[in-house]
PDB file of C-alpha atoms and ligand atoms in Angstrom:
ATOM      1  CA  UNK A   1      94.757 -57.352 -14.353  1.00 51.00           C
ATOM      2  CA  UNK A   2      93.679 -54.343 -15.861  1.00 55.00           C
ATOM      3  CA  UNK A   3      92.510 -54.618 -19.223  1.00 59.00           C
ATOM      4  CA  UNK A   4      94.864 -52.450 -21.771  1.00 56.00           C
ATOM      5  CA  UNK A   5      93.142 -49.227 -23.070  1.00 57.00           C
ATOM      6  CA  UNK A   6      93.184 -50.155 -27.348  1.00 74.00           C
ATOM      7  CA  UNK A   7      93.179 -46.531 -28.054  1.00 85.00           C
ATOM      8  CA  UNK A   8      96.846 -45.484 -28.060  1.00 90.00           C
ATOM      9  CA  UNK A   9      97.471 -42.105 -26.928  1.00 91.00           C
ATOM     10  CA  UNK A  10      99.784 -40.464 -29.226  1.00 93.00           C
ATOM     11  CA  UNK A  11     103.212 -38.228 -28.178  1.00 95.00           C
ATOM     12  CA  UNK A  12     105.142 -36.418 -30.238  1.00 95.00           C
ATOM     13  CA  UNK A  13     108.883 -36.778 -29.503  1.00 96.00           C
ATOM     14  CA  UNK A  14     111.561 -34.867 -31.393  1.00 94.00           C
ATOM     15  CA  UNK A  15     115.447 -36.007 -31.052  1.00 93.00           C
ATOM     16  CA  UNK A  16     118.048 -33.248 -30.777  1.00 93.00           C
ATOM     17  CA  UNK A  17     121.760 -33.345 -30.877  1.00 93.00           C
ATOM     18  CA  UNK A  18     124.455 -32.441 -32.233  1.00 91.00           C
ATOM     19  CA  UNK A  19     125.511 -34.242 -35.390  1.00 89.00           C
ATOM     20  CA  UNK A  20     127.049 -38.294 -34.913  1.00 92.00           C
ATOM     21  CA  UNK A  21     125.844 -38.605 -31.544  1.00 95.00           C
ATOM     22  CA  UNK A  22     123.951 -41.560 -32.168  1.00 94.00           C
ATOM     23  CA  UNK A  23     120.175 -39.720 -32.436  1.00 93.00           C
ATOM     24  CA  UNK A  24     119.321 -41.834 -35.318  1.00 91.00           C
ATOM     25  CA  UNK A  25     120.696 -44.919 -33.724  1.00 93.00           C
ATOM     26  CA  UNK A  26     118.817 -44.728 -31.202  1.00 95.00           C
ATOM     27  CA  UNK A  27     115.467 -44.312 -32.752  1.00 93.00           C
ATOM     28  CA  UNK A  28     116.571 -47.333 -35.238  1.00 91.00           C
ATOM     29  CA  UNK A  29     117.523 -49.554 -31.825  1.00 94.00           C
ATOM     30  CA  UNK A  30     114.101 -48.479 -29.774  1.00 93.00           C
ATOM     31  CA  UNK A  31     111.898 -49.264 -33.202  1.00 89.00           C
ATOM     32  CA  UNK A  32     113.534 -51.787 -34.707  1.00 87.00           C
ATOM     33  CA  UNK A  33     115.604 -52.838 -32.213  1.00 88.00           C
ATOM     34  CA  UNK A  34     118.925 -53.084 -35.047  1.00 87.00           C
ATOM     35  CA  UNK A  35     122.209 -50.906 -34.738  1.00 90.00           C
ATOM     36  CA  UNK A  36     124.111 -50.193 -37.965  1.00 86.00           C
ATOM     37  CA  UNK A  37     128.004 -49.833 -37.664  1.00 87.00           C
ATOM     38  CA  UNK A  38     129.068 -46.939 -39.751  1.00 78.00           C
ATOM     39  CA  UNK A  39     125.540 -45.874 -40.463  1.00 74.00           C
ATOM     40  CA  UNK A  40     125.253 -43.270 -43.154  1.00 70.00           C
ATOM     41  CA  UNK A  41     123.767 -40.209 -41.854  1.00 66.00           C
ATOM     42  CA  UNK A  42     119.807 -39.792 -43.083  1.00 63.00           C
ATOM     43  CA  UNK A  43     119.268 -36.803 -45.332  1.00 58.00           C
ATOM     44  CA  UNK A  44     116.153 -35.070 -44.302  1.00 57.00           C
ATOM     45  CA  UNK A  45     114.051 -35.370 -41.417  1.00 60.00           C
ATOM     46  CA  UNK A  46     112.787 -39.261 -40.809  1.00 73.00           C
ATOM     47  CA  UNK A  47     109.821 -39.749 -38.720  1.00 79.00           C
ATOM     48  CA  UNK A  48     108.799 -43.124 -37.306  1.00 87.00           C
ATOM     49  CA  UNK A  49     106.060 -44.187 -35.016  1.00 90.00           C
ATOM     50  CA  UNK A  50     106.927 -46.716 -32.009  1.00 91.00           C
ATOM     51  CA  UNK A  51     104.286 -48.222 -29.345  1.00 90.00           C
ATOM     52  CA  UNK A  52     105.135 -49.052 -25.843  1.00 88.00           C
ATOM     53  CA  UNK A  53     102.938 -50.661 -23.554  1.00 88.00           C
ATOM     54  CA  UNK A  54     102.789 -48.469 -19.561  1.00 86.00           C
ATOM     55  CA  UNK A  55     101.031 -49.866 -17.287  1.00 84.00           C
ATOM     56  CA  UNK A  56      97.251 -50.183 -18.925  1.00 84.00           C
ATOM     57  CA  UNK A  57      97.608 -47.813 -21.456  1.00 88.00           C
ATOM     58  CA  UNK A  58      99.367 -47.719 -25.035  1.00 92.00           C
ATOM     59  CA  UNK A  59     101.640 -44.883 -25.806  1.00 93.00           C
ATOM     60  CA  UNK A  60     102.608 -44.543 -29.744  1.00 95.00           C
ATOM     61  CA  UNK A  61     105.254 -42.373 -30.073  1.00 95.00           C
ATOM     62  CA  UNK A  62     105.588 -40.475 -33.258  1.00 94.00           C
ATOM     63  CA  UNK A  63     109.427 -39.676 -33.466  1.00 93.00           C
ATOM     64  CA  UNK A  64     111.048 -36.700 -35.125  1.00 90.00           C
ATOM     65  CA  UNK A  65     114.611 -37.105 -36.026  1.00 84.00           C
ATOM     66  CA  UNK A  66     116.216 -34.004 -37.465  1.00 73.00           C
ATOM     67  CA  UNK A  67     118.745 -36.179 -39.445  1.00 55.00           C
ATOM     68  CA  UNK A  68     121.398 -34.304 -40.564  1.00 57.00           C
ATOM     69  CA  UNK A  69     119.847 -30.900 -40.131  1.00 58.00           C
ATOM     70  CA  UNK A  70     121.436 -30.199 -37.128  1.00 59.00           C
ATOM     71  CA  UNK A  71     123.389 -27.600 -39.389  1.00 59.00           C
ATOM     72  CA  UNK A  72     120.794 -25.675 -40.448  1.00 60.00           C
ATOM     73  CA  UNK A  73     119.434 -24.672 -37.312  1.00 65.00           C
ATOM     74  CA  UNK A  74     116.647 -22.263 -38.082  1.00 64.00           C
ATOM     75  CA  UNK A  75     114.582 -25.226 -38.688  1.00 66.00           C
ATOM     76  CA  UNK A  76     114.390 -26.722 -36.016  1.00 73.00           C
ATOM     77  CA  UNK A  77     111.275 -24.869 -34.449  1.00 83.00           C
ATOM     78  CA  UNK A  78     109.189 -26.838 -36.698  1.00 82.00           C
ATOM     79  CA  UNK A  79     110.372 -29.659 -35.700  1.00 84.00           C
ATOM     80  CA  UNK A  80     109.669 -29.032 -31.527  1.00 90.00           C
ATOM     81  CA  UNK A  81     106.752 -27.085 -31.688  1.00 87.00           C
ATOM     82  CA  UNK A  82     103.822 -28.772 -30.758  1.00 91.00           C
ATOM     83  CA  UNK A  83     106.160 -31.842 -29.279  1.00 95.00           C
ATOM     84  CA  UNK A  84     105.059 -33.486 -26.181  1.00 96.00           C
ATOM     85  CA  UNK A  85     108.693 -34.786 -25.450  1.00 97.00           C
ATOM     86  CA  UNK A  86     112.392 -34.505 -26.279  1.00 97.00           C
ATOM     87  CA  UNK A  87     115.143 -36.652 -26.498  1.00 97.00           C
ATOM     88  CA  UNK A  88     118.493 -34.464 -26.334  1.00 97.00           C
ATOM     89  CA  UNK A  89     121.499 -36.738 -26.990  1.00 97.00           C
ATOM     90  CA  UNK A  90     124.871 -36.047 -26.427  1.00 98.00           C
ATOM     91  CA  UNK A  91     127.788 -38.530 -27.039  1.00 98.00           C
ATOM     92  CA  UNK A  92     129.730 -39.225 -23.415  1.00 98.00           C
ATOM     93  CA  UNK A  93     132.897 -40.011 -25.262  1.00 98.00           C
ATOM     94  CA  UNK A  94     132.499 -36.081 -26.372  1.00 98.00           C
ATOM     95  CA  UNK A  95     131.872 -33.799 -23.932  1.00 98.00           C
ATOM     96  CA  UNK A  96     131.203 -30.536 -26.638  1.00 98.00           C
ATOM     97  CA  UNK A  97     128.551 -32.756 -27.596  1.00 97.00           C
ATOM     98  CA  UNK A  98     127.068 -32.101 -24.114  1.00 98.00           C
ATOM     99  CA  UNK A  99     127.552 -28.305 -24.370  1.00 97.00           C
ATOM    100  CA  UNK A 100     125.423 -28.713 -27.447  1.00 95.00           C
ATOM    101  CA  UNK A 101     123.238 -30.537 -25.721  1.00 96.00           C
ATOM    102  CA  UNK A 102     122.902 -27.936 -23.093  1.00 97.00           C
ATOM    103  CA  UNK A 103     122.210 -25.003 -25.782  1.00 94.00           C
ATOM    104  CA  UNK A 104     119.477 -27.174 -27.431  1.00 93.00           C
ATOM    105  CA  UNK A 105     117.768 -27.705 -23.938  1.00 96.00           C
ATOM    106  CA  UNK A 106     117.572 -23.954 -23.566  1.00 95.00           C
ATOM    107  CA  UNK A 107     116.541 -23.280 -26.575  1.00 93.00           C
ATOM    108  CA  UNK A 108     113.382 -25.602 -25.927  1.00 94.00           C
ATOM    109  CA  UNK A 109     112.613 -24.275 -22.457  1.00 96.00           C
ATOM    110  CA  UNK A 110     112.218 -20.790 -24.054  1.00 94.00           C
ATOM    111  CA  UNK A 111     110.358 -21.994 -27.190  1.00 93.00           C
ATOM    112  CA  UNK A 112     109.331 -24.745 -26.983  1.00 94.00           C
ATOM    113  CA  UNK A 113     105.781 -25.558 -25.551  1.00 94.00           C
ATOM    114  CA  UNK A 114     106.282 -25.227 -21.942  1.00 94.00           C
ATOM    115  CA  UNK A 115     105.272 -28.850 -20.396  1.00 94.00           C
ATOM    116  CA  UNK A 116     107.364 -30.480 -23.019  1.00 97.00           C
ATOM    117  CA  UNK A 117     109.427 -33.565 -21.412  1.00 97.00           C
ATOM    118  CA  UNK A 118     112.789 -33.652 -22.021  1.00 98.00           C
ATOM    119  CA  UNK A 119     115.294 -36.606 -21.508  1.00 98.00           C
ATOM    120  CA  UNK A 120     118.736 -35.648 -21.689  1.00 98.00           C
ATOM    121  CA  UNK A 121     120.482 -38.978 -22.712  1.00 98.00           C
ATOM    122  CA  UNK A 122     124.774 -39.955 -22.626  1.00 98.00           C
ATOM    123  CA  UNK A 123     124.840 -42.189 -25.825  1.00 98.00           C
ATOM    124  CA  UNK A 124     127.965 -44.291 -26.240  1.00 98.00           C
ATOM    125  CA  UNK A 125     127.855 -45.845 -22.407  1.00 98.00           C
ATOM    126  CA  UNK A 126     129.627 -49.080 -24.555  1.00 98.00           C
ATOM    127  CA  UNK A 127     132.804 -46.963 -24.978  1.00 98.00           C
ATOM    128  CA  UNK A 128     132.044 -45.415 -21.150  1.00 98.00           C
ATOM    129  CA  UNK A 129     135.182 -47.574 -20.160  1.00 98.00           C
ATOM    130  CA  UNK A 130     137.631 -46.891 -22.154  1.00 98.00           C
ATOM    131  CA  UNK A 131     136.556 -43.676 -23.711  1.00 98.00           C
ATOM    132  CA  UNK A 132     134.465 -41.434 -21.184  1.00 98.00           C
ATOM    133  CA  UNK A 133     134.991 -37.775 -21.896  1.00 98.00           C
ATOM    134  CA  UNK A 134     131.839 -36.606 -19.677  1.00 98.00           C
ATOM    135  CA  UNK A 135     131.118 -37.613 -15.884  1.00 98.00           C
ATOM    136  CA  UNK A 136     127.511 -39.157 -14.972  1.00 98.00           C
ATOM    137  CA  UNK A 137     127.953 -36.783 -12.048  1.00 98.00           C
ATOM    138  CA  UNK A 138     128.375 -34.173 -13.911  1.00 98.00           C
ATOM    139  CA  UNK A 139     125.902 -34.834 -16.489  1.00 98.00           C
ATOM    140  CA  UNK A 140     123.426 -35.707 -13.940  1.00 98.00           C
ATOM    141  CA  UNK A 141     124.214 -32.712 -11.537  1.00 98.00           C
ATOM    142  CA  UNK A 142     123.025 -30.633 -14.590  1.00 98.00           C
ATOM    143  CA  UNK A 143     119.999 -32.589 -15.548  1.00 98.00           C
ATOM    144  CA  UNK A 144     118.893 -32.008 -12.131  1.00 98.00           C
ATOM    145  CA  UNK A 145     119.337 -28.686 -11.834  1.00 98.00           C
ATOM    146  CA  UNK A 146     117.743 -27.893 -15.065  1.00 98.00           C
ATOM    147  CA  UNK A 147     114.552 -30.454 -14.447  1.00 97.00           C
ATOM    148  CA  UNK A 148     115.552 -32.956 -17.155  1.00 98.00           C
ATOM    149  CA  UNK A 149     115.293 -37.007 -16.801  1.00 98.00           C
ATOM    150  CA  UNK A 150     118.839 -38.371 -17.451  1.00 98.00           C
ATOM    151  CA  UNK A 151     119.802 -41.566 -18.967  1.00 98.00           C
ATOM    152  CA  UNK A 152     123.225 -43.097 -19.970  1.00 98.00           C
ATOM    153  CA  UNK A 153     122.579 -45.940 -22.623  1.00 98.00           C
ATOM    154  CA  UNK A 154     124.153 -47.372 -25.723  1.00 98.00           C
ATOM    155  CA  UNK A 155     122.437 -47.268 -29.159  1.00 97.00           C
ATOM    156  CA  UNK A 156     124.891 -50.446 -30.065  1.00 98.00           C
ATOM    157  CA  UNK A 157     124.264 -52.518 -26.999  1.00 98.00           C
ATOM    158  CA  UNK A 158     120.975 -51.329 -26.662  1.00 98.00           C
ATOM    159  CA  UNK A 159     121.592 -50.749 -22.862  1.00 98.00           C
ATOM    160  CA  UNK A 160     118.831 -48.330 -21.370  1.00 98.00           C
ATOM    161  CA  UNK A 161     117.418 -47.424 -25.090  1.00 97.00           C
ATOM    162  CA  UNK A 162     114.053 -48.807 -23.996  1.00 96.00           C
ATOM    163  CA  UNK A 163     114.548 -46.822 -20.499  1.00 97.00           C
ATOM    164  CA  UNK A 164     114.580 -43.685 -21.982  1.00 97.00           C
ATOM    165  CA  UNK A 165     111.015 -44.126 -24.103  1.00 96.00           C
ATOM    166  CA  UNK A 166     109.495 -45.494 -20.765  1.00 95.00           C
ATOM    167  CA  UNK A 167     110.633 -42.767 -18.470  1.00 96.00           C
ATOM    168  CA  UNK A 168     109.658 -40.659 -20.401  1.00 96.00           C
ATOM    169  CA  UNK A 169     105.986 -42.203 -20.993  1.00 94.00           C
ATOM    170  CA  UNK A 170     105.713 -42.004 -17.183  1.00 93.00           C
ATOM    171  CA  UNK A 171     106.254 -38.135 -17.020  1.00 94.00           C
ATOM    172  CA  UNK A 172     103.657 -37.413 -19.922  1.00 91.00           C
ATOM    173  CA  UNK A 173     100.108 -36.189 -18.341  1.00 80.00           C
ATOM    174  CA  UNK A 174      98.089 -39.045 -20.293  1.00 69.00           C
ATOM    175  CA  UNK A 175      94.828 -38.654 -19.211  1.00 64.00           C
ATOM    176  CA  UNK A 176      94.140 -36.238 -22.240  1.00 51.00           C
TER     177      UNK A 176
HETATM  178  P1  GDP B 201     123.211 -38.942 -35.517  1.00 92.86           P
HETATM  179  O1  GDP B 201     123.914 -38.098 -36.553  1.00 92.86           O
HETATM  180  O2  GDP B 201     123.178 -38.239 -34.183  1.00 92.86           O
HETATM  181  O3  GDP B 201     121.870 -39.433 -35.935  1.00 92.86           O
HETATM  182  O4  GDP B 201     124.153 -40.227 -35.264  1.00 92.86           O
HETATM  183  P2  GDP B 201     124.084 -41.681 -35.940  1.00 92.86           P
HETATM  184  O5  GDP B 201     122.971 -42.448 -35.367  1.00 92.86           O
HETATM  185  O6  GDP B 201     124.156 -41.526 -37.414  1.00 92.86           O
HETATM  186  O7  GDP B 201     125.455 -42.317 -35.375  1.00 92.86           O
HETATM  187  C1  GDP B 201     126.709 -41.729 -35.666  1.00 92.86           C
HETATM  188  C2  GDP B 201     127.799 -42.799 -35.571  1.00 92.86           C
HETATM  189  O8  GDP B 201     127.928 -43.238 -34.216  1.00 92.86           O
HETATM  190  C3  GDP B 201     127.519 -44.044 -36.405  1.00 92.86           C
HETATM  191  O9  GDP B 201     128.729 -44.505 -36.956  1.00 92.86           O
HETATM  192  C4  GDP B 201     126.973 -45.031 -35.385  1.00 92.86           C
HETATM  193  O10 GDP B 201     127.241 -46.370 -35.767  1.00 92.86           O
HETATM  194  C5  GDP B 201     127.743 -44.640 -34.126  1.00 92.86           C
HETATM  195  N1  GDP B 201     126.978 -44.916 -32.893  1.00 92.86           N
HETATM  196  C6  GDP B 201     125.706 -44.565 -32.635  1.00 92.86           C
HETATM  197  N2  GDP B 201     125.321 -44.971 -31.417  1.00 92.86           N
HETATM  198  C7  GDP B 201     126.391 -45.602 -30.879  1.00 92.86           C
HETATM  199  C8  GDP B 201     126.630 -46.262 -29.612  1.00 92.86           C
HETATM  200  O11 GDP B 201     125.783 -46.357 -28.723  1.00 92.86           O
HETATM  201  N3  GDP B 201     127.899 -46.771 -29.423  1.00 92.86           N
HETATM  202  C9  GDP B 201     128.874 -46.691 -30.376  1.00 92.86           C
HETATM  203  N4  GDP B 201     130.045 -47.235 -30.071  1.00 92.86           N
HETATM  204  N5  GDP B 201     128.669 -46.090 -31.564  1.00 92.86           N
HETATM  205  C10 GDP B 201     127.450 -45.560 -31.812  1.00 92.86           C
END
C-alpha cells in the first residue's frame, strides 16, 4: 500500500448560500460530525480546518463560512478570492434558494479565480420526501450545464456530507 504523504496539502474552500440553508450545518456535520436542531445562526465569518484522507495524500481543508453575511454581499470577494473550492448550498425544500445559488455560482465564475471547484450541493435531502420543492433533474441538468459537481445530502442525517469534501478533493490539481 502506498505509504500516505504526511505533508497535507492545504485547499481553501469557501461555503456560499443563501441564508438557513444549512451552510453552517454542514461544515459542523463534515468537522465534527454533530447537527444542532435550531442552530443559532454564527455572527461573523467562522473558519475551520478539516483533513480527509484521498487516496495517498492528505487534504486539509481550511473552510470559510460566511455566517450570516450573506446580507451584506459586497464582502464576499474576500472571502472567494484566492479559494481553491466552493461549496454553494441551496436548500431542496426551497427552490429560491437554488436561484440564489445560481447567482452566487456566476458571480464566482466571473471573479473568482478561474480553476476554482465548485460543488453545488441540495441540503435538506431528509425532508426530500415529504417536502421537495426542487427536482434532482433539474438541479443536476443545471450543474451540468454550468460544469459544477452536484450533490444532494442532509446536514442532519449526515447523508453524502462526507461525499461532497471527497469529490471535491478528487477534482483539485494536487500535485502543487
Ligand atoms: P446557514 O444559515 O446556511 O448556515 O444555515 P444553518 O446551518 O444555520 O441551518 C439553518 C437551519 O436549518 C437550522 O435550524 C438547521 O438546524 C436546519 N438544517 C440545516 N441542515 C439541515 C438538514 O440537512 N435537514 C434539516 N431538516 N434541517 C437542516
Amino acid at each position: 500500500a502506498a505509504q500516505a504523504n504526511l505533508k497535507p496539502i492545504q485547499v481553501k474552500l469557501v461555503l456560499l448560500g443563501e441564508a438557513a440553508v444549512g451552510k453552517s450545518s454542514l461544515v459542523l456535520r463534515f468537522v465534527n460530525n454533530e447537527f444542532q436542531e435550531n442552530k443559532e445562526p454564527t455572527i461573523g465569518a467562522a473558519f475551520l480546518t478539516q483533513k480527509c484522507k484521498l487516496d495517498d495524500k492528505i487534504i486539509k481543508f481550511e473552510i470559510w463560512d460566511t455566517a450570516g453575511q450573506e446580507r451584506f454581499h459586497s464582502l464576499a470577494p474576500m472571502y472567494y478570492r484566492n479559494a481553491q473550492a466552493a461549496v454553494v448550498a441551496y436548500d431542496l425544500t426551497k427552490p429560491a434558494s437554488l436561484e440564489k445559488a445560481k447567482a452566487w455560482v456566476k458571480e464566482l465564475q466571473r471573479q473568482a479565480n478561474p480553476n476554482i471547484v465548485i460543488a453545488l450541493v441540495g441540503n435538506k435531502l431528509d425532508l426530500a420526501s415529504t417536502a421537495r420543492g426542487v427536482s434532482t433533474e433539474e438541479a443536476q441538468a443545471y450543474a451540468n450545464e454550468s460544469g459544477l459537481l452536484f450533490l444532494e445530502a442532509s446536514a442532519k442525517t449526515g447523508e453524502f456530507v462526507m461525499d461532497i469534501f471527497t469529490e471535491i478533493a478528487k477534482k483539485i490539481p494536487l500535485d502543487t
